Amino acid sequence: MASGQRIAVVGATGAVGQTTLKILEQRKFPIRELRAYASERSAGKTVTFAGEPITVRRLDAGSFKGIDIALFSAGSAQSREFAPIAVKAGAIVVDKSSAFRMDPDVPLVVPEINAGAARNHKGIVACPNCTTIVTVMPLKPIHDLGRLRRVVATSFQAVSGAGVNGVAELRDQTIAWSRGEPIKAKFFQHQIAFNLIPAGNFVEGGYTDEEIKLVNEIRKILEQPELLISPTTVRVPVFTAHSISVNAETETKISAADAREAFAHFPGIRLFDDPAHNRYPMPIIVEGQDDCFVGRIREDLSCPNALNFWVAGDQLRKGAALNGIQIAELLIGGR
């Protein structure tokens, strides 16, 4: 780590933080100094980067002196408190929380879609919600081809999207079931093992906050504030990788063949659409992959200008850590 950028990873002991460290190493991100930060209870622990142990520090007001880029993988409360401090210290913040996503002065960026927006930052660049990223990736080439009119999106979200507690709950309930023991729901509202939970934090109108995020963030990324979007989010008993069933209606008719061609040539998307040979995106296939896999592409039987397709992506990688690092890569040299 003799040359390059001075990087701070905030939330380094969490699932996204750990994935961030792995991807920084895998992509050979130019790092001169790496600092790992977490909450006070995690201070003193170590994380590994490039085979070396890095001591985790407690986050405080002086943490960002000399830092070039701060990758925030903590909660929105920490981001709201410490991101402005990091910017004041001279760092650029890439924030993966919901704290700044809808701030009109903060660009909300998926590099394959709106890379230019990142360069208009005022110190903070926001990453979208993980479900939003996986959903909007295939929507962009469809929008470019036929201009989106309406989107219906139903997500099937892995428990790791809810953090380590979600993973532990699915694991513990599965073990309890296999032993014939009572299954207890401690973290989710209901049993998650062998179940689907079409719920979350409900807000006005009967929607969940996750569903409203999906609507608002897609509109901002695509710069389509009036785009009609109907969302449903579902938590499913899968450890990693979100899947989304999408119905996209366009102003101009797009054939399934044209959509396949567009997906095949769009960066960050892997066309995986051969139902005759049982090839379609599934969580066990996309886990650990950087691309979003798209398949089950077909024309809507009920609407002449609409397509149905299925997209799946590893929400810890492209849905969070990788997207943030790609933004940091855009920022290098553009300060």
mmCIF file of C-alpha atoms in Angstrom:
data_model
loop_
_atom_site.group_PDB
_atom_site.id
_atom_site.type_symbol
_atom_site.label_atom_id
_atom_site.label_comp_id
_atom_site.label_asym_id
_atom_site.label_seq_id
_atom_site.Cartn_x
_atom_site.Cartn_y
_atom_site.Cartn_z
ATOM 1 C CA MET A 1 0.000 0.000 0.000
ATOM 2 C CA ALA A 2 2.825 2.413 -0.934
ATOM 3 C CA SER A 3 0.960 4.554 -3.467
ATOM 4 C CA GLY A 4 -2.589 5.482 -4.362
ATOM 5 C CA GLN A 5 -5.553 6.737 -2.391
ATOM 6 C CA ARG A 6 -6.075 7.032 1.334
ATOM 7 C CA ILE A 7 -9.276 5.062 1.929
ATOM 8 C CA ALA A 8 -11.543 4.783 4.955
ATOM 9 C CA VAL A 9 -14.060 1.923 5.137
ATOM 10 C CA VAL A 10 -16.782 2.788 7.635
ATOM 11 C CA GLY A 11 -18.735 -0.217 8.878
ATOM 12 C CA ALA A 12 -15.834 -2.509 8.061
ATOM 13 C CA THR A 13 -17.003 -5.413 10.232
ATOM 14 C CA GLY A 14 -20.469 -5.695 8.664
ATOM 15 C CA ALA A 15 -21.415 -7.874 5.693
ATOM 16 C CA VAL A 16 -21.157 -5.040 3.165
ATOM 17 C CA GLY A 17 -17.986 -3.715 4.757
ATOM 18 C CA GLN A 18 -16.343 -7.135 4.591
ATOM 19 C CA THR A 19 -17.405 -7.488 0.960
ATOM 20 C CA THR A 20 -16.032 -4.012 0.263
ATOM 21 C CA LEU A 21 -12.606 -5.041 1.534
ATOM 22 C CA LYS A 22 -12.631 -8.171 -0.628
ATOM 23 C CA ILE A 23 -13.606 -6.288 -3.776
ATOM 24 C CA LEU A 24 -11.065 -3.512 -3.186
ATOM 25 C CA GLU A 25 -8.439 -6.238 -3.161
ATOM 26 C CA GLN A 26 -9.880 -8.150 -6.120
ATOM 27 C CA ARG A 27 -10.061 -5.033 -8.307
ATOM 28 C CA LYS A 28 -6.588 -3.907 -7.224
ATOM 29 C CA PHE A 29 -7.918 -0.510 -6.208
ATOM 30 C CA PRO A 30 -4.932 1.832 -5.808
ATOM 31 C CA ILE A 31 -4.586 2.257 -2.057
ATOM 32 C CA ARG A 32 -1.873 4.097 -0.193
ATOM 33 C CA GLU A 33 -3.475 3.782 3.224
ATOM 34 C CA LEU A 34 -6.508 1.832 4.403
ATOM 35 C CA ARG A 35 -8.330 2.604 7.627
ATOM 36 C CA ALA A 36 -11.147 0.429 8.961
ATOM 37 C CA TYR A 37 -13.824 1.934 11.188
ATOM 38 C CA ALA A 38 -16.811 0.519 13.026
ATOM 39 C CA SER A 39 -18.870 1.091 16.144
ATOM 40 C CA GLU A 40 -17.274 1.284 19.562
ATOM 41 C CA ARG A 41 -18.141 -2.337 20.362
ATOM 42 C CA SER A 42 -16.127 -3.500 17.326
ATOM 43 C CA ALA A 43 -13.106 -1.284 17.959
ATOM 44 C CA GLY A 44 -9.954 -3.318 18.483
ATOM 45 C CA LYS A 45 -11.064 -6.210 16.290
ATOM 46 C CA THR A 46 -9.158 -6.931 13.107
ATOM 47 C CA VAL A 47 -10.207 -7.286 9.487
ATOM 48 C CA THR A 48 -8.037 -8.647 6.706
ATOM 49 C CA PHE A 49 -6.960 -6.822 3.581
ATOM 50 C CA ALA A 50 -4.410 -8.163 1.090
ATOM 51 C CA GLY A 51 -3.358 -10.767 3.625
ATOM 52 C CA GLU A 52 -2.635 -8.187 6.321
ATOM 53 C CA PRO A 53 -4.588 -7.648 9.546
ATOM 54 C CA ILE A 54 -6.077 -4.175 9.874
ATOM 55 C CA THR A 55 -7.118 -3.017 13.335
ATOM 56 C CA VAL A 56 -10.639 -1.633 13.442
ATOM 57 C CA ARG A 57 -10.848 1.844 14.924
ATOM 58 C CA ARG A 58 -13.715 3.597 16.663
ATOM 59 C CA LEU A 59 -15.327 6.237 14.492
ATOM 60 C CA ASP A 60 -14.940 9.777 15.820
ATOM 61 C CA ALA A 61 -14.693 13.375 14.649
ATOM 62 C CA GLY A 62 -10.990 13.048 13.832
ATOM 63 C CA SER A 63 -11.224 9.843 11.817
ATOM 64 C CA PHE A 64 -11.057 11.421 8.362
ATOM 65 C CA LYS A 65 -7.979 13.610 8.553
ATOM 66 C CA GLY A 66 -5.913 12.905 5.428
ATOM 67 C CA ILE A 67 -8.531 10.585 3.889
ATOM 68 C CA ASP A 68 -9.248 10.896 0.156
ATOM 69 C CA ILE A 69 -12.323 8.659 -0.166
ATOM 70 C CA ALA A 70 -14.556 7.361 2.629
ATOM 71 C CA LEU A 71 -16.683 4.328 1.791
ATOM 72 C CA PHE A 72 -19.611 4.301 4.224
ATOM 73 C CA SER A 73 -21.271 0.927 4.841
ATOM 74 C CA ALA A 74 -22.867 1.865 8.157
ATOM 75 C CA GLY A 75 -26.438 2.875 8.955
ATOM 76 C CA SER A 76 -28.111 6.117 7.973
ATOM 77 C CA ALA A 77 -27.726 7.634 11.457
ATOM 78 C CA GLN A 78 -23.933 7.260 11.347
ATOM 79 C CA SER A 79 -23.838 8.566 7.802
ATOM 80 C CA ARG A 80 -25.827 11.668 8.695
ATOM 81 C CA GLU A 81 -23.525 12.341 11.631
ATOM 82 C CA PHE A 82 -20.125 11.556 10.147
ATOM 83 C CA ALA A 83 -20.380 12.074 6.374
ATOM 84 C CA PRO A 84 -20.431 15.898 6.697
ATOM 85 C CA ILE A 85 -17.450 15.630 9.041
ATOM 86 C CA ALA A 86 -15.576 13.561 6.462
ATOM 87 C CA VAL A 87 -16.370 16.076 3.708
ATOM 88 C CA LYS A 88 -15.223 18.961 5.892
ATOM 89 C CA ALA A 89 -11.948 17.098 6.442
ATOM 90 C CA GLY A 90 -11.429 16.936 2.663
ATOM 91 C CA ALA A 91 -12.697 13.441 1.853
ATOM 92 C CA ILE A 92 -15.248 12.417 -0.740
ATOM 93 C CA VAL A 93 -17.928 10.209 0.794
ATOM 94 C CA VAL A 94 -19.495 7.304 -1.071
ATOM 95 C CA ASP A 95 -22.480 6.443 1.089
ATOM 96 C CA LYS A 96 -24.438 3.184 0.863
ATOM 97 C CA SER A 97 -27.138 4.121 3.386
ATOM 98 C CA SER A 98 -30.473 5.825 2.711
ATOM 99 C CA ALA A 99 -29.331 9.051 4.398
ATOM 100 C CA PHE A 100 -28.678 11.182 1.312
ATOM 101 C CA ARG A 101 -30.238 9.305 -1.620
ATOM 102 C CA MET A 102 -33.116 11.694 -2.205
ATOM 103 C CA ASP A 103 -31.172 14.857 -1.369
ATOM 104 C CA PRO A 104 -31.332 16.961 -4.565
ATOM 105 C CA ASP A 105 -27.718 18.061 -4.008
ATOM 106 C CA VAL A 106 -26.427 14.469 -3.785
ATOM 107 C CA PRO A 107 -26.066 12.380 -6.950
ATOM 108 C CA LEU A 108 -27.572 8.884 -6.762
ATOM 109 C CA VAL A 109 -25.343 6.762 -8.952
ATOM 110 C CA VAL A 110 -25.204 3.399 -10.680
ATOM 111 C CA PRO A 111 -22.022 3.776 -12.770
ATOM 112 C CA GLU A 112 -23.238 1.751 -15.748
ATOM 113 C CA ILE A 113 -26.274 4.046 -15.975
ATOM 114 C CA ASN A 114 -25.408 7.591 -14.882
ATOM 115 C CA ALA A 115 -21.659 7.774 -14.303
ATOM 116 C CA GLY A 116 -21.582 11.449 -15.222
ATOM 117 C CA ALA A 117 -23.725 12.350 -12.228
ATOM 118 C CA ALA A 118 -20.957 11.273 -9.846
ATOM 119 C CA ARG A 119 -18.696 14.040 -11.098
ATOM 120 C CA ASN A 120 -21.230 16.674 -10.053
ATOM 121 C CA HIS A 121 -20.916 15.822 -6.366
ATOM 122 C CA LYS A 122 -20.523 18.319 -3.548
ATOM 123 C CA GLY A 123 -18.587 15.917 -1.372
ATOM 124 C CA ILE A 124 -21.107 13.062 -1.111
ATOM 125 C CA VAL A 125 -22.205 10.482 -3.680
ATOM 126 C CA ALA A 126 -25.019 8.098 -2.738
ATOM 127 C CA CYS A 127 -25.505 4.458 -3.681
ATOM 128 C CA PRO A 128 -29.091 3.303 -4.280
ATOM 129 C CA ASN A 129 -30.832 0.617 -2.276
ATOM 130 C CA CYS A 130 -29.663 -2.878 -3.228
ATOM 131 C CA THR A 131 -33.062 -3.829 -4.670
ATOM 132 C CA THR A 132 -33.133 -0.644 -6.709
ATOM 133 C CA ILE A 133 -29.725 -1.366 -8.255
ATOM 134 C CA VAL A 134 -30.620 -4.889 -9.350
ATOM 135 C CA THR A 135 -33.967 -3.666 -10.737
ATOM 136 C CA VAL A 136 -32.756 -0.566 -12.560
ATOM 137 C CA MET A 137 -29.824 -2.241 -14.321
ATOM 138 C CA PRO A 138 -32.007 -3.966 -16.970
ATOM 139 C CA LEU A 139 -34.534 -1.119 -17.007
ATOM 140 C CA LYS A 140 -31.943 1.286 -18.434
ATOM 141 C CA PRO A 141 -31.365 -0.531 -21.773
ATOM 142 C CA ILE A 142 -35.129 -1.026 -22.125
ATOM 143 C CA HIS A 143 -35.679 2.688 -21.494
ATOM 144 C CA ASP A 144 -33.013 3.605 -24.043
ATOM 145 C CA LEU A 145 -34.616 1.317 -26.607
ATOM 146 C CA GLY A 146 -38.299 2.139 -26.209
ATOM 147 C CA ARG A 147 -38.728 4.750 -23.430
ATOM 148 C CA LEU A 148 -40.365 3.392 -20.297
ATOM 149 C CA ARG A 149 -43.994 4.238 -19.615
ATOM 150 C CA ARG A 150 -44.828 1.965 -16.651
ATOM 151 C CA VAL A 151 -42.990 -0.597 -14.514
ATOM 152 C CA VAL A 152 -44.375 -3.303 -12.235
ATOM 153 C CA ALA A 153 -41.636 -4.756 -10.044
ATOM 154 C CA THR A 154 -41.963 -7.554 -7.490
ATOM 155 C CA SER A 155 -38.789 -8.300 -5.557
ATOM 156 C CA PHE A 156 -37.783 -11.513 -3.786
ATOM 157 C CA GLN A 157 -35.185 -10.346 -1.305
ATOM 158 C CA ALA A 158 -32.553 -12.466 0.422
ATOM 159 C CA VAL A 159 -32.216 -12.329 4.188
ATOM 160 C CA SER A 160 -28.642 -11.007 4.030
ATOM 161 C CA GLY A 161 -30.152 -7.800 2.685
ATOM 162 C CA ALA A 162 -31.436 -7.284 6.228
ATOM 163 C CA GLY A 163 -27.967 -7.813 7.722
ATOM 164 C CA VAL A 164 -26.309 -10.457 9.857
ATOM 165 C CA ASN A 165 -29.409 -10.846 12.046
ATOM 166 C CA GLY A 166 -31.454 -11.897 9.028
ATOM 167 C CA VAL A 167 -28.896 -14.515 8.058
ATOM 168 C CA ALA A 168 -28.725 -15.843 11.604
ATOM 169 C CA GLU A 169 -32.511 -16.071 11.854
ATOM 170 C CA LEU A 170 -32.882 -18.144 8.670
ATOM 171 C CA ARG A 171 -30.022 -20.416 9.698
ATOM 172 C CA ASP A 172 -31.289 -20.922 13.237
ATOM 173 C CA GLN A 173 -34.883 -21.561 12.145
ATOM 174 C CA THR A 174 -33.768 -24.061 9.521
ATOM 175 C CA ILE A 175 -31.711 -25.944 12.100
ATOM 176 C CA ALA A 176 -34.629 -25.885 14.538
ATOM 177 C CA TRP A 177 -36.966 -27.283 11.857
ATOM 178 C CA SER A 178 -34.536 -30.074 10.988
ATOM 179 C CA ARG A 179 -34.420 -31.083 14.660
ATOM 180 C CA GLY A 180 -38.174 -30.895 15.152
ATOM 181 C CA GLU A 181 -37.765 -28.014 17.589
ATOM 182 C CA PRO A 182 -40.097 -24.985 17.899
ATOM 183 C CA ILE A 183 -39.327 -22.207 15.394
ATOM 184 C CA LYS A 184 -39.087 -18.762 16.941
ATOM 185 C CA ALA A 185 -39.236 -15.458 15.060
ATOM 186 C CA LYS A 186 -36.985 -12.912 16.768
ATOM 187 C CA PHE A 187 -35.795 -10.586 13.989
ATOM 188 C CA PHE A 188 -38.385 -10.787 11.218
ATOM 189 C CA GLN A 189 -42.097 -10.238 11.841
ATOM 190 C CA HIS A 190 -42.824 -13.900 11.123
ATOM 191 C CA GLN A 191 -41.012 -17.169 10.562
ATOM 192 C CA ILE A 192 -38.764 -16.763 7.523
ATOM 193 C CA ALA A 193 -37.666 -20.386 7.087
ATOM 194 C CA PHE A 194 -39.891 -22.059 4.436
ATOM 195 C CA ASN A 195 -41.995 -18.900 4.273
ATOM 196 C CA LEU A 196 -42.425 -15.627 2.366
ATOM 197 C CA ILE A 197 -43.014 -12.301 4.103
ATOM 198 C CA PRO A 198 -44.658 -9.640 1.884
ATOM 199 C CA ALA A 199 -44.140 -6.935 4.475
ATOM 200 C CA GLY A 200 -41.724 -4.464 5.999
ATOM 201 C CA ASN A 201 -42.009 -1.066 7.624
ATOM 202 C CA PHE A 202 -45.430 0.063 6.438
ATOM 203 C CA VAL A 203 -46.001 3.692 5.511
ATOM 204 C CA GLU A 204 -48.939 5.682 4.171
ATOM 205 C CA GLY A 205 -51.035 3.988 1.505
ATOM 206 C CA GLY A 206 -50.251 0.435 2.600
ATOM 207 C CA TYR A 207 -46.805 0.365 0.982
ATOM 208 C CA THR A 208 -43.555 -0.387 2.777
ATOM 209 C CA ASP A 209 -40.662 2.046 2.986
ATOM 210 C CA GLU A 210 -38.635 -0.392 0.848
ATOM 211 C CA GLU A 211 -41.257 -0.165 -1.896
ATOM 212 C CA ILE A 212 -41.300 3.630 -1.789
ATOM 213 C CA LYS A 213 -37.498 3.681 -1.987
ATOM 214 C CA LEU A 214 -37.687 1.552 -5.129
ATOM 215 C CA VAL A 215 -40.054 4.034 -6.792
ATOM 216 C CA ASN A 216 -38.246 7.227 -5.824
ATOM 217 C CA GLU A 217 -34.733 5.967 -6.497
ATOM 218 C CA ILE A 218 -35.474 4.507 -9.943
ATOM 219 C CA ARG A 219 -37.087 7.794 -10.947
ATOM 220 C CA LYS A 220 -34.059 9.774 -9.791
ATOM 221 C CA ILE A 221 -31.469 7.509 -11.438
ATOM 222 C CA LEU A 222 -33.283 7.453 -14.787
ATOM 223 C CA GLU A 223 -34.191 11.145 -14.492
ATOM 224 C CA GLN A 224 -37.833 10.256 -15.032
ATOM 225 C CA PRO A 225 -39.707 11.872 -12.108
ATOM 226 C CA GLU A 226 -43.143 10.948 -13.487
ATOM 227 C CA LEU A 227 -42.385 7.315 -14.368
ATOM 228 C CA LEU A 228 -45.238 5.057 -13.239
ATOM 229 C CA ILE A 229 -43.919 2.299 -10.957
ATOM 230 C CA SER A 230 -45.909 -0.292 -9.015
ATOM 231 C CA PRO A 231 -43.704 -2.049 -6.415
ATOM 232 C CA THR A 232 -44.057 -5.078 -4.147
ATOM 233 C CA THR A 233 -41.171 -6.291 -1.992
ATOM 234 C CA VAL A 234 -41.041 -9.758 -0.431
ATOM 235 C CA ARG A 235 -38.520 -11.255 1.989
ATOM 236 C CA VAL A 236 -37.710 -14.855 1.027
ATOM 237 C CA PRO A 237 -35.769 -17.720 2.673
ATOM 238 C CA VAL A 238 -32.636 -17.250 0.540
ATOM 239 C CA PHE A 239 -29.303 -16.285 2.087
ATOM 240 C CA THR A 240 -27.812 -14.179 -0.726
ATOM 241 C CA ALA A 241 -28.970 -12.537 -3.985
ATOM 242 C CA HIS A 242 -32.136 -10.606 -4.710
ATOM 243 C CA SER A 243 -34.446 -11.534 -7.589
ATOM 244 C CA ILE A 244 -36.998 -9.252 -9.219
ATOM 245 C CA SER A 245 -39.899 -10.044 -11.546
ATOM 246 C CA VAL A 246 -40.298 -7.032 -13.841
ATOM 247 C CA ASN A 247 -43.048 -6.012 -16.230
ATOM 248 C CA ALA A 248 -41.925 -3.026 -18.297
ATOM 249 C CA GLU A 249 -44.280 -1.143 -20.604
ATOM 250 C CA THR A 250 -42.675 1.146 -23.183
ATOM 251 C CA GLU A 251 -43.897 3.861 -25.530
ATOM 252 C CA THR A 252 -42.388 1.991 -28.495
ATOM 253 C CA LYS A 253 -42.929 -1.752 -28.859
ATOM 254 C CA ILE A 254 -39.828 -3.835 -28.125
ATOM 255 C CA SER A 255 -39.685 -7.458 -29.185
ATOM 256 C CA ALA A 256 -38.236 -10.101 -26.889
ATOM 257 C CA ALA A 257 -35.423 -10.588 -29.418
ATOM 258 C CA ASP A 258 -34.580 -6.871 -29.357
ATOM 259 C CA ALA A 259 -34.595 -6.892 -25.559
ATOM 260 C CA ARG A 260 -32.207 -9.847 -25.462
ATOM 261 C CA GLU A 261 -29.873 -8.017 -27.826
ATOM 262 C CA ALA A 262 -29.968 -4.894 -25.657
ATOM 263 C CA PHE A 263 -29.334 -6.838 -22.455
ATOM 264 C CA ALA A 264 -26.468 -8.790 -24.042
ATOM 265 C CA HIS A 265 -24.584 -5.595 -24.861
ATOM 266 C CA PHE A 266 -25.243 -3.604 -21.684
ATOM 267 C CA PRO A 267 -22.315 -3.433 -19.227
ATOM 268 C CA GLY A 268 -22.934 -5.177 -15.923
ATOM 269 C CA ILE A 269 -25.712 -7.387 -17.309
ATOM 270 C CA ARG A 270 -25.311 -11.032 -18.255
ATOM 271 C CA LEU A 271 -27.949 -12.494 -20.539
ATOM 272 C CA PHE A 272 -28.938 -15.856 -19.081
ATOM 273 C CA ASP A 273 -32.044 -16.829 -20.984
ATOM 274 C CA ASP A 274 -32.379 -20.364 -22.308
ATOM 275 C CA PRO A 275 -35.470 -21.922 -20.693
ATOM 276 C CA ALA A 276 -35.367 -24.929 -23.043
ATOM 277 C CA HIS A 277 -32.157 -25.965 -21.295
ATOM 278 C CA ASN A 278 -33.252 -24.799 -17.829
ATOM 279 C CA ARG A 279 -31.013 -21.735 -17.909
ATOM 280 C CA TYR A 280 -32.491 -18.747 -16.116
ATOM 281 C CA PRO A 281 -31.255 -16.524 -13.272
ATOM 282 C CA MET A 282 -31.381 -18.010 -9.781
ATOM 283 C CA PRO A 283 -29.785 -16.888 -6.508
ATOM 284 C CA ILE A 284 -27.435 -19.893 -6.319
ATOM 285 C CA ILE A 285 -26.075 -18.957 -9.757
ATOM 286 C CA VAL A 286 -25.570 -15.228 -9.215
ATOM 287 C CA GLU A 287 -24.197 -15.370 -5.666
ATOM 288 C CA GLY A 288 -20.626 -14.094 -5.747
ATOM 289 C CA GLN A 289 -21.028 -12.632 -9.247
ATOM 290 C CA ASP A 290 -20.628 -8.967 -10.146
ATOM 291 C CA ASP A 291 -23.121 -8.944 -13.019
ATOM 292 C CA CYS A 292 -26.904 -8.888 -12.802
ATOM 293 C CA PHE A 293 -28.302 -11.905 -14.662
ATOM 294 C CA VAL A 294 -31.415 -11.415 -16.825
ATOM 295 C CA GLY A 295 -33.651 -14.144 -18.228
ATOM 296 C CA ARG A 296 -37.242 -15.359 -18.713
ATOM 297 C CA ILE A 297 -37.593 -12.582 -21.311
ATOM 298 C CA ARG A 298 -40.979 -12.652 -23.020
ATOM 299 C CA GLU A 299 -43.576 -10.342 -24.492
ATOM 300 C CA ASP A 300 -46.568 -9.557 -22.285
ATOM 301 C CA LEU A 301 -49.703 -11.432 -23.368
ATOM 302 C CA SER A 302 -51.949 -8.682 -21.980
ATOM 303 C CA CYS A 303 -50.230 -5.520 -23.224
ATOM 304 C CA PRO A 304 -48.794 -5.035 -26.724
ATOM 305 C CA ASN A 305 -45.991 -2.704 -25.638
ATOM 306 C CA ALA A 306 -44.790 -4.572 -22.551
ATOM 307 C CA LEU A 307 -42.152 -7.148 -21.662
ATOM 308 C CA ASN A 308 -41.763 -9.538 -18.746
ATOM 309 C CA PHE A 309 -38.327 -10.529 -17.498
ATOM 310 C CA TRP A 310 -36.578 -11.830 -14.396
ATOM 311 C CA VAL A 311 -33.367 -10.334 -12.994
ATOM 312 C CA ALA A 312 -31.196 -11.583 -10.151
ATOM 313 C CA GLY A 313 -28.103 -10.059 -8.576
ATOM 314 C CA ASP A 314 -25.861 -10.473 -5.563
ATOM 315 C CA GLN A 315 -27.065 -7.613 -3.394
ATOM 316 C CA LEU A 316 -23.903 -7.601 -1.262
ATOM 317 C CA ARG A 317 -21.729 -7.118 -4.349
ATOM 318 C CA LYS A 318 -23.360 -5.137 -7.173
ATOM 319 C CA GLY A 319 -26.221 -4.197 -4.865
ATOM 320 C CA ALA A 320 -23.882 -2.513 -2.398
ATOM 321 C CA ALA A 321 -20.099 -2.942 -2.118
ATOM 322 C CA LEU A 322 -19.159 -3.171 -5.804
ATOM 323 C CA ASN A 323 -21.375 -0.246 -6.803
ATOM 324 C CA GLY A 324 -19.667 1.927 -4.186
ATOM 325 C CA ILE A 325 -16.197 0.932 -5.352
ATOM 326 C CA GLN A 326 -17.135 1.572 -8.981
ATOM 327 C CA ILE A 327 -18.165 5.085 -7.931
ATOM 328 C CA ALA A 328 -14.816 5.522 -6.170
ATOM 329 C CA GLU A 329 -13.058 4.409 -9.350
ATOM 330 C CA LEU A 330 -14.953 7.110 -11.254
ATOM 331 C CA LEU A 331 -13.868 9.696 -8.735
ATOM 332 C CA ILE A 332 -10.167 8.944 -8.951
ATOM 333 C CA GLY A 333 -8.580 11.677 -10.978
ATOM 334 C CA GLY A 334 -11.829 13.647 -11.043
ATOM 335 C CA ARG A 335 -11.478 15.393 -7.721
#
